[in-house]
CSV table of C-alpha atoms in Angstrom, one decimal:
chain,number,residue,atom,x,y,z
A,1,SER,CA,31.0,28.2,27.8
A,2,ILE,CA,30.8,30.3,24.7
A,3,PHE,CA,32.9,32.9,26.5
A,4,GLY,CA,35.7,30.4,27.2
A,5,TYR,CA,38.2,30.7,30.1
A,6,GLY,CA,37.2,27.3,31.7
A,7,GLY,CA,33.6,28.2,32.1
A,8,MET,CA,34.0,31.4,34.2
A,9,ASP,CA,30.9,32.8,32.5
A,10,ALA,CA,30.1,35.5,35.1
A,11,LEU,CA,33.7,36.8,34.9
A,12,ASN,CA,33.8,37.1,31.1
A,13,MET,CA,30.3,37.8,29.8
A,14,PRO,CA,30.0,41.2,28.0
A,15,ALA,CA,30.3,44.2,30.3
A,16,SER,CA,27.0,45.7,29.2
A,17,ALA,CA,24.6,46.1,26.3
A,18,ARG,CA,26.2,49.3,25.2
A,19,SER,CA,29.7,47.8,25.1
A,20,MET,CA,28.5,44.7,23.3
A,21,GLY,CA,26.9,46.9,20.6
A,22,LEU,CA,30.2,48.7,20.2
A,23,GLY,CA,32.0,45.4,19.6
A,24,GLY,CA,33.3,45.3,23.1
A,25,ALA,CA,35.4,48.4,22.6
A,26,TYR,CA,34.8,50.1,26.0
A,27,THR,CA,38.2,50.6,27.6
A,28,ALA,CA,38.4,54.4,26.7
A,29,VAL,CA,34.6,55.2,27.3
A,30,PHE,CA,33.0,57.0,30.1
A,31,GLY,CA,30.2,54.5,30.5
A,32,GLY,CA,29.0,55.2,34.1
A,33,ILE,CA,27.9,52.0,35.9
A,34,ASN,CA,28.6,50.0,32.7
A,35,SER,CA,32.3,50.7,33.2
A,36,ALA,CA,32.5,49.0,36.6
A,37,LEU,CA,33.5,45.7,35.0
A,38,SER,CA,35.0,47.1,31.8
A,39,ASN,CA,37.3,50.0,33.0
A,40,PRO,CA,36.4,51.4,36.4
A,41,ALA,CA,38.0,54.7,35.6
A,42,GLY,CA,35.0,55.4,33.4
A,43,LEU,CA,32.3,55.6,36.2
A,44,SER,CA,32.3,59.4,35.6
A,45,GLY,CA,30.1,60.5,38.5
A,46,GLU,CA,27.0,58.7,37.3
A,47,LYS,CA,24.1,58.0,39.7
A,48,ALA,CA,22.2,55.0,38.3
A,49,VAL,CA,20.8,51.6,38.9
A,50,MET,CA,21.3,49.0,36.1
A,51,SER,CA,19.8,45.6,35.4
A,52,THR,CA,20.9,43.3,32.6
A,53,TYR,CA,19.6,40.0,31.1
A,54,MET,CA,21.0,37.8,28.3
A,55,ASN,CA,20.3,34.2,27.2
A,56,ALA,CA,22.9,32.4,25.1
A,57,MET,CA,22.8,28.7,24.2
A,58,GLY,CA,20.4,28.1,27.1
A,59,LEU,CA,22.6,29.8,29.7
A,60,ASN,CA,21.0,32.8,31.6
A,61,TYR,CA,23.2,35.8,32.3
A,62,VAL,CA,22.0,38.5,34.7
A,63,SER,CA,23.5,41.5,36.4
A,64,LEU,CA,22.4,44.2,38.8
A,65,GLY,CA,24.4,47.2,39.9
A,66,LYS,CA,24.3,50.7,41.3
A,67,SER,CA,26.7,53.7,41.0
A,68,GLN,CA,26.7,56.7,43.3
A,69,PRO,CA,29.0,59.8,43.5
A,70,LEU,CA,30.8,60.1,46.8
A,71,ASN,CA,31.8,63.7,46.3
A,72,GLU,CA,32.8,66.1,43.5
A,73,THR,CA,35.6,64.0,42.2
A,74,SER,CA,34.9,60.3,43.1
A,75,THR,CA,32.3,57.7,42.4
A,76,ILE,CA,31.6,54.2,43.8
A,77,ALA,CA,29.7,51.3,42.2
A,78,TYR,CA,28.7,47.9,43.4
A,79,GLY,CA,26.6,45.0,42.3
A,80,PHE,CA,26.8,41.4,41.0
A,81,ARG,CA,26.6,39.4,37.8
A,82,GLY,CA,25.7,35.8,37.6
A,83,THR,CA,25.3,32.8,35.2
A,84,PHE,CA,22.6,30.2,35.8
A,85,SER,CA,22.7,27.1,33.8
A,86,PRO,CA,19.8,24.7,33.1
A,87,PRO,CA,20.2,21.0,33.9
A,88,MET,CA,23.0,19.5,31.7
A,89,VAL,CA,24.2,16.0,31.1
A,90,ARG,CA,27.7,15.3,32.3
A,91,THR,CA,29.7,12.8,30.2
A,92,GLY,CA,32.8,10.8,30.7
A,93,GLU,CA,35.9,10.4,28.4
A,94,THR,CA,34.1,7.7,26.4
A,95,GLY,CA,30.9,9.7,26.1
A,96,GLU,CA,28.9,7.8,28.8
A,97,SER,CA,26.4,9.7,30.9
A,98,LEU,CA,27.6,10.6,34.4
A,99,GLY,CA,24.3,12.1,35.4
A,100,ILE,CA,22.7,15.5,35.4
A,101,TYR,CA,24.3,18.6,36.9
A,102,ARG,CA,23.9,22.4,36.8
A,103,TYR,CA,25.9,25.3,38.1
A,104,ILE,CA,25.7,28.9,39.3
A,105,ASP,CA,28.5,31.5,38.7
A,106,LEU,CA,28.3,34.6,40.9
A,107,LEU,CA,30.5,37.7,40.8
A,108,PRO,CA,29.9,40.4,43.4
A,109,TYR,CA,32.0,43.5,42.9
A,110,PHE,CA,32.8,46.9,44.3
A,111,SER,CA,34.4,49.8,42.3
A,112,TYR,CA,35.9,53.1,43.1
A,113,GLU,CA,36.8,55.9,40.6
A,114,ASN,CA,38.5,59.2,41.3
A,115,GLY,CA,39.1,62.2,39.0
A,116,LEU,CA,35.9,62.5,37.0
A,117,PRO,CA,36.2,63.1,33.2
A,118,GLU,CA,38.4,66.2,33.2
A,119,LYS,CA,42.0,65.2,32.3
A,120,PHE,CA,42.9,62.0,34.1
A,121,THR,CA,40.9,59.5,36.0
A,122,TYR,CA,41.7,56.2,37.7
A,123,GLY,CA,39.7,53.4,39.1
A,124,ILE,CA,39.8,50.0,40.7
A,125,THR,CA,37.3,47.1,41.0
A,126,GLY,CA,37.5,44.3,43.5
A,127,LYS,CA,35.6,41.1,42.6
A,128,ILE,CA,34.7,37.9,44.4
A,129,TYR,CA,34.1,34.9,42.2
A,130,TYR,CA,32.0,31.9,43.4
A,131,ARG,CA,30.8,28.8,41.5
A,132,ASN,CA,28.4,26.3,43.0
A,133,ALA,CA,28.0,23.2,40.9
A,134,THR,CA,26.5,19.8,41.5
A,135,ILE,CA,29.9,18.1,41.7
A,136,TYR,CA,32.1,20.9,43.2
A,137,ASN,CA,32.4,24.4,44.5
A,138,SER,CA,35.1,27.0,43.9
A,139,ALA,CA,35.8,30.6,44.9
A,140,GLY,CA,38.3,33.3,44.1
A,141,LEU,CA,39.3,37.0,44.3
A,142,GLY,CA,40.2,39.3,41.4
A,143,ILE,CA,41.1,43.0,40.8
A,144,ASP,CA,40.7,45.3,37.8
A,145,ALA,CA,42.7,48.6,37.7
A,146,GLY,CA,42.3,51.2,35.0
A,147,MET,CA,42.9,54.8,33.9
A,148,LEU,CA,41.7,57.3,31.4
A,149,TYR,CA,43.8,60.2,30.0
A,150,LYS,CA,42.7,63.0,27.7
A,151,ILE,CA,45.1,63.3,24.9
A,152,MET,CA,43.3,66.0,23.0
A,153,GLY,CA,40.7,68.5,24.1
A,154,SER,CA,40.5,71.8,26.0
A,155,GLU,CA,40.6,71.8,29.8
A,156,GLU,CA,37.0,73.0,30.0
A,157,ASP,CA,35.7,69.9,28.2
A,158,ASN,CA,34.7,67.5,31.0
A,159,LEU,CA,31.6,65.7,29.6
A,160,LEU,CA,31.4,62.6,27.3
A,161,HIS,CA,29.7,64.6,24.5
A,162,SER,CA,31.3,68.0,24.3
A,163,ASP,CA,31.0,70.9,21.8
A,164,ASN,CA,34.7,70.3,21.0
A,165,ASN,CA,36.3,67.0,19.8
A,166,MET,CA,38.3,65.0,22.3
A,167,LEU,CA,40.6,62.0,22.2
A,168,TRP,CA,40.9,59.8,25.2
A,169,LEU,CA,43.3,57.0,26.0
A,170,GLY,CA,42.2,54.2,28.2
A,171,ALA,CA,44.1,51.2,29.8
A,172,CYS,CA,43.0,48.5,32.1
A,173,LEU,CA,44.6,45.5,33.8
A,174,LYS,CA,41.8,43.0,34.3
A,175,ASN,CA,41.3,39.8,36.4
A,176,LEU,CA,44.4,39.9,38.5
A,177,GLY,CA,43.8,37.1,40.9
A,178,TYR,CA,43.0,33.4,41.3
A,179,ILE,CA,40.4,30.8,42.0
A,180,VAL,CA,40.7,28.1,44.7
A,181,LYS,CA,39.1,24.7,44.1
A,182,PRO,CA,38.7,23.1,47.6
A,183,PHE,CA,37.6,19.7,46.2
A,184,ASP,CA,41.1,19.0,44.8
A,185,GLN,CA,43.1,21.7,46.7
A,186,THR,CA,44.3,23.5,43.5
A,187,ARG,CA,44.4,27.0,42.3
A,188,GLU,CA,43.5,28.3,38.9
A,189,ILE,CA,44.8,31.7,37.7
A,190,PHE,CA,42.2,34.1,36.4
A,191,PRO,CA,42.4,34.9,32.6
A,192,VAL,CA,44.5,38.1,33.0
A,193,GLU,CA,44.0,40.7,30.3
A,194,ILE,CA,45.7,44.0,29.5
A,195,LYS,CA,43.4,46.2,27.5
A,196,VAL,CA,44.2,49.5,25.8
A,197,GLY,CA,41.7,51.7,23.9
A,198,LEU,CA,41.1,55.0,22.3
A,199,SER,CA,37.9,57.0,22.0
A,200,TYR,CA,37.4,60.0,19.7
A,201,VAL,CA,34.5,61.9,21.1
A,202,MET,CA,32.5,64.3,18.9
A,203,LYS,CA,29.5,66.5,19.6
A,204,ASN,CA,26.9,63.8,19.0
A,205,SER,CA,29.0,60.7,18.3
A,206,VAL,CA,32.0,58.6,19.5
A,207,LEU,CA,34.4,56.3,17.6
A,208,VAL,CA,36.1,53.7,19.8
A,209,PHE,CA,38.9,51.2,19.4
A,210,ASP,CA,40.2,48.5,21.8
A,211,TYR,CA,43.2,46.1,21.6
A,212,THR,CA,43.9,43.1,23.9
A,213,PRO,CA,47.4,41.9,23.1
A,214,LEU,CA,47.6,38.5,21.5
A,215,LYS,CA,43.9,38.1,21.7
A,216,ASP,CA,41.4,40.4,20.0
A,217,ILE,CA,40.7,43.8,18.4
A,218,SER,CA,37.4,45.6,18.7
A,219,LEU,CA,36.0,48.8,17.2
A,220,GLY,CA,32.7,50.6,17.3
A,221,TYR,CA,30.8,53.7,16.4
A,222,GLU,CA,27.9,55.4,18.2
A,223,THR,CA,25.8,58.4,17.2
A,224,SER,CA,22.9,60.1,19.0
A,225,ILE,CA,19.7,61.2,17.3
A,226,GLY,CA,18.2,63.8,19.4
A,227,GLU,CA,17.9,63.3,23.2
A,228,PHE,CA,16.0,60.0,23.1
A,229,LEU,CA,17.8,57.7,20.7
A,230,SER,CA,21.4,56.5,20.2
A,231,LEU,CA,22.5,54.0,17.5
A,232,ARG,CA,25.7,52.0,17.5
A,233,GLY,CA,27.5,49.3,15.7
A,234,GLY,CA,30.8,47.4,16.1
A,235,PHE,CA,33.1,44.5,15.2
A,236,THR,CA,35.3,42.3,17.3
A,237,THR,CA,37.7,39.4,16.6
A,238,ARG,CA,36.9,37.9,20.0
A,239,TYR,CA,34.6,35.3,18.5
A,240,ASN,CA,37.0,34.1,15.7
A,241,ASP,CA,37.1,30.7,17.3
A,242,MET,CA,33.3,30.4,16.6
A,243,LYS,CA,33.7,30.6,12.8
A,244,ILE,CA,32.6,27.4,10.9
A,245,GLY,CA,34.3,27.9,7.5
A,246,ASP,CA,31.4,28.9,5.3
A,247,GLN,CA,29.8,32.1,4.0
A,248,SER,CA,28.2,32.9,7.4
A,249,ASP,CA,31.7,33.8,8.7
A,250,ILE,CA,31.4,37.2,7.0
A,251,VAL,CA,29.1,38.4,9.8
A,252,ASN,CA,31.0,36.7,12.6
A,253,GLY,CA,31.8,39.3,15.2
A,254,LEU,CA,29.6,42.1,13.9
A,255,SER,CA,27.3,43.8,16.4
A,256,PHE,CA,24.8,46.5,16.6
A,257,GLY,CA,22.6,48.1,19.3
A,258,PHE,CA,20.6,51.1,20.4
A,259,THR,CA,19.6,53.1,23.5
A,260,THR,CA,16.2,54.6,23.9
A,261,ARG,CA,15.4,57.1,26.7
A,262,ALA,CA,12.0,58.0,28.2
A,263,LYS,CA,11.9,60.3,31.3
A,264,ASN,CA,14.1,58.6,33.9
A,265,ILE,CA,14.3,55.2,32.3
A,266,THR,CA,16.9,54.1,29.7
A,267,VAL,CA,16.8,50.9,27.8
A,268,ASP,CA,19.9,49.5,26.0
A,269,TYR,CA,19.8,46.6,23.5
A,270,ALA,CA,22.5,44.9,21.6
A,271,THR,CA,23.1,41.8,19.5
A,272,VAL,CA,26.3,40.2,18.2
A,273,PHE,CA,26.5,37.7,15.3
A,274,THR,CA,28.5,34.5,15.4
A,275,SER,CA,28.7,31.7,12.9
A,276,LEU,CA,28.4,28.8,15.4
A,277,THR,CA,25.3,30.0,17.3
A,278,SER,CA,22.2,32.1,16.8
A,279,PRO,CA,22.9,35.9,17.4
A,280,LEU,CA,23.6,36.7,21.1
A,281,GLN,CA,21.2,39.3,22.4
A,282,ILE,CA,21.3,41.4,25.6
A,283,ILE,CA,18.9,43.9,27.1
A,284,GLU,CA,19.6,46.3,29.9
A,285,ILE,CA,17.5,48.8,31.9
A,286,HIS,CA,18.9,51.9,33.7
A,287,PHE,CA,16.9,54.1,36.1
């Protein structure tokens, strides 16, 4: 898998088109349904349905989710993401063919957020991981827990884009759990991550920064042009292992994207460049 972690693609694919366009820096962002698998504290009372598709190196990544306010201070979200592989050749240690196989990764999830974007919010996401492959099956449970805290800004500012500048701190403990492999009676620990981030929110733009200790740094910038278009760009070191040692490495990890809105439909698009593969592209629809 291009996302690593032993092939747990559904667990580790980009959280959303918007987050991918921001270089993956999404821990301190109020992203609505997009935050369910990034930092559930950012659900922010959004009511929406989201569908995502990405193809990378022949693998098909899809997700579908819905967010719904419960009351004035809390929000729930639920959905799934999945990875569907084409038929692939399985090889042995000496390179001999062991036949054709394919796999499906599925990740149903349920998120809860409380607080709404006023001063402090917290959220939790429960995830069920399941892989069905030609030669084995595996299943697991995981939890994400996160928070968002306003460092700077007046008490009246409670929206993502305010007339006053705001500074938010975000933190999220991701993938606390394990996978069971019944075929060999073993357990595999999820790739646990601790993510911290900052977002500096201005009237029509936001500057974001994320840090995952001992792993990667991400940053991004987004600006809105009127009510119908937002542009964004970012950079991440997450794909450093995909550098190939030539001049193409200068763009490795760079990303850009946009959002366009028409009536009740929003379309997000993003692409990220790597040296080893063609650009990874993702498209997402909200309604």
